[in-house]
XYZ file of C-alpha atoms in Angstrom:
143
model
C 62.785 -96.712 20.302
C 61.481 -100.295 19.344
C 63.637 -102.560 18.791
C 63.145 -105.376 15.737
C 64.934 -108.958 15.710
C 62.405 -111.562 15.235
C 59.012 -111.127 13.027
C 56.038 -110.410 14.242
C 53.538 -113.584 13.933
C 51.263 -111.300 11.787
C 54.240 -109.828 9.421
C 55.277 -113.898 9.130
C 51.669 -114.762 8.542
C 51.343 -112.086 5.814
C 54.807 -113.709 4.648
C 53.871 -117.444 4.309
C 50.562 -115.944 2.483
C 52.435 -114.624 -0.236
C 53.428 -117.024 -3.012
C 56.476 -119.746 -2.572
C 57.116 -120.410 -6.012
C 59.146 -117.547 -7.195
C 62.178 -116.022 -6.211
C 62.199 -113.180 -3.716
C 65.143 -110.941 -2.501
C 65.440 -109.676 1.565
C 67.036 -107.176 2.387
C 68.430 -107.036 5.821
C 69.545 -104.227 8.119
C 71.208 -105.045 10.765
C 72.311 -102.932 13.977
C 74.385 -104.884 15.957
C 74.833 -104.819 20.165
C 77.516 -103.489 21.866
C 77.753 -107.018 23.480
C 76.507 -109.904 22.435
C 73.386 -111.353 24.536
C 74.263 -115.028 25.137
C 71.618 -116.959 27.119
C 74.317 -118.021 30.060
C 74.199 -121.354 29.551
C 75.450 -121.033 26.068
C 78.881 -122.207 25.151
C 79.726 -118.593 23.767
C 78.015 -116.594 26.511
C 81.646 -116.128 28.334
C 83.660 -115.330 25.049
C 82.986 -111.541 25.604
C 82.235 -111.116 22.131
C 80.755 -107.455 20.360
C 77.740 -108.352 18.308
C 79.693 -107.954 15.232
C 81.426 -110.978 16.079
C 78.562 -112.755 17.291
C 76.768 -112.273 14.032
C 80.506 -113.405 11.986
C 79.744 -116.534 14.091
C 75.948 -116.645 12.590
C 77.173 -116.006 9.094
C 79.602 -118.969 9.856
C 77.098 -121.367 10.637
C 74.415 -120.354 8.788
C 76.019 -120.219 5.717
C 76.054 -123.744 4.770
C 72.362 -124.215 4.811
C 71.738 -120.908 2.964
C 74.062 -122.295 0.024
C 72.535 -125.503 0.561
C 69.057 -123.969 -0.292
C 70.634 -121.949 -2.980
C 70.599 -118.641 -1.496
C 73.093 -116.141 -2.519
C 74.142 -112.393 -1.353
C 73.632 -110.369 -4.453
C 74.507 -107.167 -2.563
C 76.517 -105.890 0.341
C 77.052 -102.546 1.787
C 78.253 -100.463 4.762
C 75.736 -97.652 5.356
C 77.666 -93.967 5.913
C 74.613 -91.647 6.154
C 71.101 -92.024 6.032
C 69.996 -88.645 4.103
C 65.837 -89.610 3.843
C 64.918 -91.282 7.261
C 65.095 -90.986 11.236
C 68.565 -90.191 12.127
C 68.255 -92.578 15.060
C 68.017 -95.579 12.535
C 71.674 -95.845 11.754
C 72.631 -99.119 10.729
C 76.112 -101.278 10.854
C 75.373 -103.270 8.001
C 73.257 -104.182 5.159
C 72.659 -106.603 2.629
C 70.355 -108.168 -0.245
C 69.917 -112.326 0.100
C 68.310 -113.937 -3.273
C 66.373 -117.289 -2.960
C 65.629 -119.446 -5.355
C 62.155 -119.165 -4.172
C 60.464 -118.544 -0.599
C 60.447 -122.139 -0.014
C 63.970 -122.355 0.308
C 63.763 -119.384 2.769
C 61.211 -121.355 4.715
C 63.922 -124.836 4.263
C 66.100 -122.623 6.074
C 64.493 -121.694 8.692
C 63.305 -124.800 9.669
C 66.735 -126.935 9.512
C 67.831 -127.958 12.405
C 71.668 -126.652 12.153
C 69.950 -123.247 11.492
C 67.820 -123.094 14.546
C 70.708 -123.950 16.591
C 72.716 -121.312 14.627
C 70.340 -118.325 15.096
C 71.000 -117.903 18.309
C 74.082 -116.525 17.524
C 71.991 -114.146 15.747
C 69.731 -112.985 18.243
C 72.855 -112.281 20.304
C 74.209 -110.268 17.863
C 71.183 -108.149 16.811
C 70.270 -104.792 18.879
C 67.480 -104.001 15.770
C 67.060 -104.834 12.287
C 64.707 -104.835 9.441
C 63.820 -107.626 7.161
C 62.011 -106.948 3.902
C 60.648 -109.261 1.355
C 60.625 -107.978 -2.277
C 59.826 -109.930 -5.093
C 62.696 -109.893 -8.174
C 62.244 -107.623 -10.675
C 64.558 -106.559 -13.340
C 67.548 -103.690 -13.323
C 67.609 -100.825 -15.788
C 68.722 -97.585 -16.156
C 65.585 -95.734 -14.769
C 63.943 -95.142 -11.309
C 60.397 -96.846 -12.277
């Protein structure tokens, strides 16, 4: 089975094509490793930690800079059962992250503190899936 932690350079071409000027929700699925996947000459590589508490340590210190650029978790779950969908794509977590617009996404990604914090990321991650939707409104009905 593929595995997915980092975009594709076509899926984050596609990305930076779309419009930066409005705000976008992601939603994020995350599977994490047994063990997290240090490079060895990291500083947490001999911790022993799960993934789970590798990515605690990305949420940690990444979270700064995503409040910084006014992001904001507007939902969080714990999947139990996927009932539409390839059994084998169990997740251990999931979650919606607002922006202000995609340029704050892309002031993320390029701050310095955040590079140096996604590793902790990429530790943590065995697969995952990363969406981009733009906002649209609530309501009572499917459509």
């Amino acid at each position: 089975m593929a595995q997915h932690i980092d975009p594709t350079r076509e899926a984050f071409e596609l990305f930076k094509s779309l419009p930066r000027d409005e705000p976008i929700q992601m939603l994020n699925l995350i599977r994490y490793r047994e063990k997290a996947a240090y490079p060895d000459d990291h500083p947490h590589a001999a911790k022993g930690w799960s993934g789970e508490e590798a990515y605690r340590e990305y949420g940690k210190a990444s979270g700064p800079i995503f409040e910084r650029v006014g992001g904001t978790i507007v939902w969080r779950g714990k999947p139990q059962v996927t009932l539409t969908g390839p059994q084998e794509e169990a997740w251990d977590a999931g979650f919606i992250a607002e922006y202000p617009d995609a340029a704050a996404f892309f002031e993320m990604l390029t701050d310095e503190d955040y590079r140096r914090a996604v590793v902790n990321r990429t530790a943590a991650v065995a697969d995952s899936r990363l969406i981009r939707f733009a906002k649209a409104g609530g309501g009572k009905g499917f459509a």
